[in-house]
Coordinates of C-alpha atoms and ligand atoms in Angstrom, one line a residue:
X15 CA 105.5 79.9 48.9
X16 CA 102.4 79.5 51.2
X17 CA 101.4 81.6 53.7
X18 CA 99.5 78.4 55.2
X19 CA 100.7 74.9 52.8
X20 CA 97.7 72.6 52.7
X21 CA 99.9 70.6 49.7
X22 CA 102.2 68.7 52.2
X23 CA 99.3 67.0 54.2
X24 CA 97.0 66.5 51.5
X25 CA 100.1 64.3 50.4
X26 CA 100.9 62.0 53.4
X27 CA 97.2 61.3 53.7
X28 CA 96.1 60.9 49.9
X29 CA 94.9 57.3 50.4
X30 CA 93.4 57.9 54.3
X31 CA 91.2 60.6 52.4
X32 CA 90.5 58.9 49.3
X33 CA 89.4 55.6 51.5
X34 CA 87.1 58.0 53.9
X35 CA 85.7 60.1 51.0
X36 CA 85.2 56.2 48.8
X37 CA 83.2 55.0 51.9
X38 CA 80.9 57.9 51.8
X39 CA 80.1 58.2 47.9
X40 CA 79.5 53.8 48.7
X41 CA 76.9 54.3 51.9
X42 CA 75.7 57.4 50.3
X43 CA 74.3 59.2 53.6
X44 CA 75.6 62.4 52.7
X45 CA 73.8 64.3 55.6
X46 CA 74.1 63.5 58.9
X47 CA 75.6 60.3 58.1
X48 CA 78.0 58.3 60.6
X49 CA 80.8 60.0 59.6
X50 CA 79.4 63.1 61.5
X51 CA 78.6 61.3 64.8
X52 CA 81.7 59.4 64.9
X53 CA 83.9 62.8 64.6
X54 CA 81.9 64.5 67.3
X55 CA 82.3 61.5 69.8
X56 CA 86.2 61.7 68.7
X57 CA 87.0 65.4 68.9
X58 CA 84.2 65.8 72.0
X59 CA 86.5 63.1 74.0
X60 CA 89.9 64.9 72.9
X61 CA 88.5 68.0 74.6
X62 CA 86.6 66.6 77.1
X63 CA 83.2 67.5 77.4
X64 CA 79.9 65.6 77.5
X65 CA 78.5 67.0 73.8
X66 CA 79.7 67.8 70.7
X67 CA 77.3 69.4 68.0
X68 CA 78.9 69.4 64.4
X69 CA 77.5 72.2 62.5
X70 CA 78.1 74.2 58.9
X71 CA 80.8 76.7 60.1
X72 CA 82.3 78.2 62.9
X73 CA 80.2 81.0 62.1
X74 CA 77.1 79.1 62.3
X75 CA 78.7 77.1 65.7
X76 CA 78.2 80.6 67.1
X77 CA 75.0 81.4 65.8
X78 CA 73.0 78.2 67.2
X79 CA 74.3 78.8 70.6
X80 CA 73.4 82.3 71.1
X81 CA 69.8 81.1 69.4
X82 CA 70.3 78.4 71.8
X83 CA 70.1 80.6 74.7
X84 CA 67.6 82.9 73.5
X85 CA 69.5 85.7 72.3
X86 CA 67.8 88.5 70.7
X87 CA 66.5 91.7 70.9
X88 CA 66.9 93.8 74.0
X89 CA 69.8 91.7 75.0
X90 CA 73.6 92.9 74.9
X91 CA 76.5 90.3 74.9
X92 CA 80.3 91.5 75.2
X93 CA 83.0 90.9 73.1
X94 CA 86.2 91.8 71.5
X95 CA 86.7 94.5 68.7
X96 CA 90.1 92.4 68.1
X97 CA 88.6 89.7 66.6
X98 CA 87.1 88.2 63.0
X99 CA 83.5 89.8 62.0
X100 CA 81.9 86.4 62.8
X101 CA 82.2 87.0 66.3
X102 CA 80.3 90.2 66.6
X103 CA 78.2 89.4 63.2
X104 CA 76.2 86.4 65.1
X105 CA 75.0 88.9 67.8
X106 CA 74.0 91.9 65.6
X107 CA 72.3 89.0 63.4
X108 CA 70.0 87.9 66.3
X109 CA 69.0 91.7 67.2
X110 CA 71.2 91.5 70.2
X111 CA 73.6 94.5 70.8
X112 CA 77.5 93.9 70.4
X113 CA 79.5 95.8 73.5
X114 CA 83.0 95.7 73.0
X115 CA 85.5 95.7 75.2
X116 CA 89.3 96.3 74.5
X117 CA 91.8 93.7 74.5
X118 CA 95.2 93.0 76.5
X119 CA 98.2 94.7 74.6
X120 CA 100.4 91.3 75.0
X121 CA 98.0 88.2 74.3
X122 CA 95.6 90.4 72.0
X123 CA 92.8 88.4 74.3
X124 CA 89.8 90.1 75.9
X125 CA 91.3 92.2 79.3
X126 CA 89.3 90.6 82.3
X127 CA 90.0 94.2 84.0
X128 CA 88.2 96.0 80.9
X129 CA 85.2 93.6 81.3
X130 CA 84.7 94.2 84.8
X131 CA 84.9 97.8 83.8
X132 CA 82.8 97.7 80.8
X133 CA 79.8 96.1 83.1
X134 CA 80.5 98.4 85.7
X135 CA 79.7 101.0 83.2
X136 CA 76.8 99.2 82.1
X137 CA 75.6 99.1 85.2
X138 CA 75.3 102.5 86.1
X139 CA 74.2 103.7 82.6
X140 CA 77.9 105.8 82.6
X141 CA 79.2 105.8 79.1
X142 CA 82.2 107.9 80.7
X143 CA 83.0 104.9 82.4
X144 CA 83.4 102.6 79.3
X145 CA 81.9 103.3 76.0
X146 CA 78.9 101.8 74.8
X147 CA 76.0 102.0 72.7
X148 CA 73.4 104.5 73.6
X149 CA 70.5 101.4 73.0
X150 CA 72.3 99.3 75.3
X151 CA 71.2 101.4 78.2
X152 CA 67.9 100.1 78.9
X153 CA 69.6 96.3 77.4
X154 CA 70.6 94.1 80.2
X155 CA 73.9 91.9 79.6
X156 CA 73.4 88.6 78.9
X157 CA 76.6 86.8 78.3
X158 CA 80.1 87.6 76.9
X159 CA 82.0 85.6 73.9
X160 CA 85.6 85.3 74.5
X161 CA 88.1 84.6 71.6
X162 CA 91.3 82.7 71.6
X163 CA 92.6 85.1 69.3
X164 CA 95.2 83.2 66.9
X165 CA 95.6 80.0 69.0
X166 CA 95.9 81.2 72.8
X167 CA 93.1 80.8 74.9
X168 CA 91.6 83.8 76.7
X169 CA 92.2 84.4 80.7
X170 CA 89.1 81.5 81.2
X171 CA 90.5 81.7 84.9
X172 CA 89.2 85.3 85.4
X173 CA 86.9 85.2 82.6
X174 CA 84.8 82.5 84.5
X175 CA 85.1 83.9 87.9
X176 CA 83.2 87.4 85.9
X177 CA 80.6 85.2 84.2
X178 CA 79.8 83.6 87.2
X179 CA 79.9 86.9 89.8
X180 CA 77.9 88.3 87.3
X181 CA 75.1 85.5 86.4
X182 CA 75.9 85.9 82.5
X183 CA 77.0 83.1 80.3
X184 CA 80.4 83.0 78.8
X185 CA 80.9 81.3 75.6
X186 CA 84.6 80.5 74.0
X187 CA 85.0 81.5 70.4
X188 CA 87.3 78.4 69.5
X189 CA 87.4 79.2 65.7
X190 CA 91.5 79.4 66.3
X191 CA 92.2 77.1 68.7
X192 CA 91.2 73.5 68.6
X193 CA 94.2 71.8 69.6
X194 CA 95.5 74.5 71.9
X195 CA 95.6 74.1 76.0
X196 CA 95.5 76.1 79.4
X197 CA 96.7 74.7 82.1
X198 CA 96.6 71.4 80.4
X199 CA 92.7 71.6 79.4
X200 CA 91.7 71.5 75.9
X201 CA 90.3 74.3 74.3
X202 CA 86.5 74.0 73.4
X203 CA 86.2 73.1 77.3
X204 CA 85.9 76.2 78.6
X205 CA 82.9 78.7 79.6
X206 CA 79.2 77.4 79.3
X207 CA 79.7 75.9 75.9
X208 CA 82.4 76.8 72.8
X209 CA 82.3 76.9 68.8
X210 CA 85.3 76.0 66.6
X211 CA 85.6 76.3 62.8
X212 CA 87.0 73.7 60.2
X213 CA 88.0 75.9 57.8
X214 CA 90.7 75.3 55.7
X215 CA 93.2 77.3 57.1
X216 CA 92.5 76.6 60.4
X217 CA 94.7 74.3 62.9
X218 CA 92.0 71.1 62.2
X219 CA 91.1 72.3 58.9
X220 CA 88.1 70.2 56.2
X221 CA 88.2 71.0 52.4
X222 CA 85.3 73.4 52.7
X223 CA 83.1 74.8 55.6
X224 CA 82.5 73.0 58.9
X225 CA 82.8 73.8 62.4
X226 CA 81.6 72.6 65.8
X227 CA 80.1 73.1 69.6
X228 CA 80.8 71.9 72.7
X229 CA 78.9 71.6 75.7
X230 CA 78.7 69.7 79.3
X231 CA 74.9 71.3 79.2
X232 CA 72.7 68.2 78.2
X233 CA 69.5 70.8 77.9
X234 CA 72.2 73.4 75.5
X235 CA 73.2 70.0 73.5
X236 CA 69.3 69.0 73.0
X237 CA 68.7 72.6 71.5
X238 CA 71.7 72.6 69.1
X239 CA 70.6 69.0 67.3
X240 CA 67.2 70.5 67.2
X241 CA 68.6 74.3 65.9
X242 CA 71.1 72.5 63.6
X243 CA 67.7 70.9 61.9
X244 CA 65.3 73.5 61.0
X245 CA 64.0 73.3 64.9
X246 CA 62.7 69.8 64.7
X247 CA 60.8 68.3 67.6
X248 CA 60.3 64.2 67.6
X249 CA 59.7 64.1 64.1
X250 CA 61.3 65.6 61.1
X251 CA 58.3 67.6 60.4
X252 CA 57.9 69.2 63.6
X253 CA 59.3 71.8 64.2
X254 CA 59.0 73.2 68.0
X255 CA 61.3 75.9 67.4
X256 CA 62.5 77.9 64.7
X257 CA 66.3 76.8 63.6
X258 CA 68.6 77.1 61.1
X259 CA 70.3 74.4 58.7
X260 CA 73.7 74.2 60.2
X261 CA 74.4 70.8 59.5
X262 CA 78.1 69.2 59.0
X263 CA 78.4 67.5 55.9
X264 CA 79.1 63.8 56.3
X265 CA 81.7 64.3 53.0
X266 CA 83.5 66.9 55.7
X267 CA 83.2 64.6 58.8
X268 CA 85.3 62.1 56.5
X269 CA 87.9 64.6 55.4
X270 CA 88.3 65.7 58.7
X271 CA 88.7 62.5 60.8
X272 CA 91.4 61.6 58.2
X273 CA 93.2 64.4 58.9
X274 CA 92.5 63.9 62.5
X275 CA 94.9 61.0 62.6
X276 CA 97.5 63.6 62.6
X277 CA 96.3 66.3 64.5
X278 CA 98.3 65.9 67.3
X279 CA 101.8 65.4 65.8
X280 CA 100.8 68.4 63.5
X281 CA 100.3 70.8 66.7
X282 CA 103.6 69.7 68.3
X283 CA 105.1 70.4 64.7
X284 CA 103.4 73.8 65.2
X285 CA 105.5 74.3 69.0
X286 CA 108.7 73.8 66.9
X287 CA 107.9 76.5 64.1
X288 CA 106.8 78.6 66.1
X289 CA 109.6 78.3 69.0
X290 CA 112.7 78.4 65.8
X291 CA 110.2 81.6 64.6
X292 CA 111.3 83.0 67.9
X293 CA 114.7 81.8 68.2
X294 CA 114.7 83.7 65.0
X295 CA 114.2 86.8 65.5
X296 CA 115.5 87.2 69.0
X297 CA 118.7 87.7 67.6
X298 CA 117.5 89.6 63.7
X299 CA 115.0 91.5 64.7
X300 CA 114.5 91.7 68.9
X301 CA 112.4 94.9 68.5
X302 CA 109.7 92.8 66.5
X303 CA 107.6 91.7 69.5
X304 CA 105.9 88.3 68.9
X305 CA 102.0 87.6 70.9
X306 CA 102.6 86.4 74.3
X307 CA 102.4 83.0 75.5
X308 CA 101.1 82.9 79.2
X309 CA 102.5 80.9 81.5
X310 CA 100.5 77.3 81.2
X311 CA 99.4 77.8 78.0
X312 CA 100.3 76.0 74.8
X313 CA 99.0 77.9 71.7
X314 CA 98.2 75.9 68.3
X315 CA 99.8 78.7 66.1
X316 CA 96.7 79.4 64.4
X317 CA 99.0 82.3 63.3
X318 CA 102.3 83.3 64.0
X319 CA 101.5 87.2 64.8
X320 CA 103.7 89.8 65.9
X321 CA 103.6 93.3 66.1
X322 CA 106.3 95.7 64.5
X323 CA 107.6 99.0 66.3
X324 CA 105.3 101.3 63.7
X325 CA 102.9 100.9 60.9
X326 CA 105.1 102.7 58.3
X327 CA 108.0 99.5 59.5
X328 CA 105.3 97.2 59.2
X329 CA 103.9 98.0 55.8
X330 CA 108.3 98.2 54.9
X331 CA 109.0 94.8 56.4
X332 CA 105.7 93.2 54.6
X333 CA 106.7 95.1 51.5
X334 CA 110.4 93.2 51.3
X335 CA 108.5 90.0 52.0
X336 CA 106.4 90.7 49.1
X337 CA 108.9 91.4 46.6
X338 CA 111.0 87.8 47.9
X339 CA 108.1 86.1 46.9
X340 CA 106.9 85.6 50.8
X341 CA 103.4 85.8 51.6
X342 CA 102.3 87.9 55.0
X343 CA 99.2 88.7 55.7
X344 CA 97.1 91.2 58.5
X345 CA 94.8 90.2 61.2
X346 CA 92.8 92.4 61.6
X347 CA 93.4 95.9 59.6
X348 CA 90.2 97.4 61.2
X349 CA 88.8 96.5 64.4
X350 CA 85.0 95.7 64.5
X351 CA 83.9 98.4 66.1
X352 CA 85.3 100.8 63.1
X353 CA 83.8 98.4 60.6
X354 CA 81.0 100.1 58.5
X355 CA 79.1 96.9 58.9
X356 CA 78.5 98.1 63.2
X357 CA 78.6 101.9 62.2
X358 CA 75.0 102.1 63.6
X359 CA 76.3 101.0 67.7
X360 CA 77.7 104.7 67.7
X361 CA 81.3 103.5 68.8
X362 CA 84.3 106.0 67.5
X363 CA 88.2 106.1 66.8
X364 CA 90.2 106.1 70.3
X365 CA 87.4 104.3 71.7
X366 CA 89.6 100.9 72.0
X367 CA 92.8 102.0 71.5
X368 CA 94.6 98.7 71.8
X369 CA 92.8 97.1 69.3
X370 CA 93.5 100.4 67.0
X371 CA 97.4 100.4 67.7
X372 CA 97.4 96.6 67.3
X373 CA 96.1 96.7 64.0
X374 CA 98.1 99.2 62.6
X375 CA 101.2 97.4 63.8
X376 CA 100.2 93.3 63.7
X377 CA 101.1 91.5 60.9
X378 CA 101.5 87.4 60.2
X379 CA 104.0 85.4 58.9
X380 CA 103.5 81.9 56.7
X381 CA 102.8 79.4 59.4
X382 CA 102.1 75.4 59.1
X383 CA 103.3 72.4 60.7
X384 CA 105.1 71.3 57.3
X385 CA 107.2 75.0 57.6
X386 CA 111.3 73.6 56.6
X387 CA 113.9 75.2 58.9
X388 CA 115.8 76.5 55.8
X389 CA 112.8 78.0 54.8
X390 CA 112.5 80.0 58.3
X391 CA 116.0 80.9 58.2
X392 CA 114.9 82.3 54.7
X393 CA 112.0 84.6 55.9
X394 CA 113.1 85.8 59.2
X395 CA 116.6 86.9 56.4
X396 CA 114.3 88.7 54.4
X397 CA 112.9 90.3 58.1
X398 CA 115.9 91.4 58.4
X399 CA 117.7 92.9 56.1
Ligands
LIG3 C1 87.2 81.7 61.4 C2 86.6 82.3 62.5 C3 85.2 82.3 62.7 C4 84.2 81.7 61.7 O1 84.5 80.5 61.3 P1 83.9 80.0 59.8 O2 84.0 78.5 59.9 O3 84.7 80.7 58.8 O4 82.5 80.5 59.8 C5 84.7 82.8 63.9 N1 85.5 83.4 64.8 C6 86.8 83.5 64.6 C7 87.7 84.1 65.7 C8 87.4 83.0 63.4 O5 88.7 83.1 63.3

């Protein structure tokens, strides 16, 4: 079994991707050919804003906007601990300072009440307030990156009204949730500008890297073209900026805007493996608790996620999976800010302690559009017993 089947949708759309892939290898404009600006005018109109910036990664979707907006040294930009390394990474790569702040205990999203707390804190130069690292006391906060952890997007409704109180920019890591809606918007459309990822596994997946921003900011959208290539100005060899070479690959563009032709039957495929997951377990396993929902939102089931009553039943429960042959897997085991990688930012054990009870207690089941009832029934048996 797969914990995420590619198989079954490489399979309905053989031909679409064999005819897309044949028409690049024939016009032979492997970068930054038209496949790249016909799948950023598609997926920008699906989510509704004015600019859409293909790029190499999610990860480097992330990087050109912070370099976008200046970013660097001496600045500090808040985020989740509960979240993948890329998040954080971009920040620490620029010279900026990561401050992290703890995450809800239901939707495993950034706590809007932790955030006001955190830059409270920051504020006053009062650790005891909120922890944070001793150099970002004479930082000043910049902007905060929100992530729509496994599908559901963050609390953009008090997110934004923070951002804004506070003059700092709020960016929406989208890595996990193209395809997924609050109150009926799109994610990618929220905060000053968002980054999504194509990688395979996720929701809108490519066969390699790829990944994407979004912006309504026409001045933002300028910088990212010019980022994306090395900084260039009016010509290709001027460069009136220092960049990066982030660009989409037009073999990617293809892949993906074949697979886009089912994108949105795949996510409502998602709603009904993830509602039977729940269904499910309701009646095996009630005291497994699965991420909540929040009223108006519609996640994508970038993973299915729940959280079991202890570690020791977690690791027991993954264990009989294991040994039926059913692949699980645990997002995250150790929260960014106990990552060696950030041990320099000071932060220590208890100082998040959602994030740290989340991660010893999270784990994932197999989740896909192409998931068989039978095959549920199956897992959620093994659950069980
Ligand atoms: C996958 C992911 C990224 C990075 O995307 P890549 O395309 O792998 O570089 C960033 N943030 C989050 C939350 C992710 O899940």
């Amino acid at each position: 079994m797969d914990f995420i089947d590619l198989k079954t949708q490489q399979k309905r759309l053989r031909s679409l991707l064999e005819e897309r892939i044949g028409a690049v290898l024939n016009h032979g404009q492997y970068i930054l050919g038209p496949e790249v600006q016909e799948l950023e005018n598609t997926l920008s109109r699906y989510v509704g804003t004015r600019h859409a910036v293909g790029c190499a990664s999610g990860t480097e979707a992330l990087l050109m906007l912070l370099m976008a907006l200046d970013v660097g040294p001496g600045d500090v930009m808040v985020t989740t601990p509960f979240t993948f390394i890329a998040t954080a990474e971009v920040i620490a790569m620029l010279g900026a300072i990561p401050v992290f702040v703890d995450v809800d205990p239901e939707t495993f999203n950034l706590d809007p009440e932790k955030l006001r707390l955190a830059l409270e804190a920051l504020k006053r130069g009062d650790p005891s307030l909120h922890p944070f690292p001793n150099t970002a006391r004479q930082a000043s906060v910049r902007g905060v990156i929100a992530v729509d952890l496994f599908g559901v997007p963050a609390d953009y409704s008090e997110l934004e009204s923070i951002a804004e109180e506070e003059g700092v920019f709020l960016l929406e890591d989208a890595a996990q949730s193209f395809g997924a809606t609050l109150h009926g918007i799109p994610a990618c459309r929220f905060g000053h500008a968002a980054a999504t990822s194509f990688f395979p596994a996720k929701p809108l997946g490519g066969y390699g890297d790829g990944g994407m921003c979004f912006t309504d900011d026409e001045t933002l959208a300028q910088k990212l073209i010019s980022i994306r290539v090395h900084g260039q100005g009016s010509h290709r060899y001027e460069h009136v900026r220092l960049g990066i070479n982030g660009r989409l690959d037009t073999l990617q563009a293809a892949i993906l805007l074949a697979k886009w032709t089912v994108f949105k039957e795949e996510c409502r495929l998602r709603q009904n493996v993830a509602a039977r997951y729940m269904m499910l377990l309701e009646q095996a396993r009630p005291d497994l608790v699965v991420q909540k929902v929040p009223e108006g939102v519609t996640s994508v089931w970038a993973q299915f996620s729940l959280l079991a009553p202890s570690m020791q039943e977690r690791d027991a429960i993954r264990e009989r999976l294991q040994r039926a042959g059913i692949p699980t897997a645990v997002y995250y085991p150790i929260p960014l800010h106990l990552q060696p990688a950030f041990a320099s930012l000071g932060y220590k054990a208890g100082d998040f302690p959602v994030s740290e009870d989340l991660a010893k207690r999270i784990f994932s089941l197999p989740m896909h559009p192409y998931l068989k009832p039978e095959v549920q029934e199956h897992i959620i048996e093994v659950v069980k017993s």
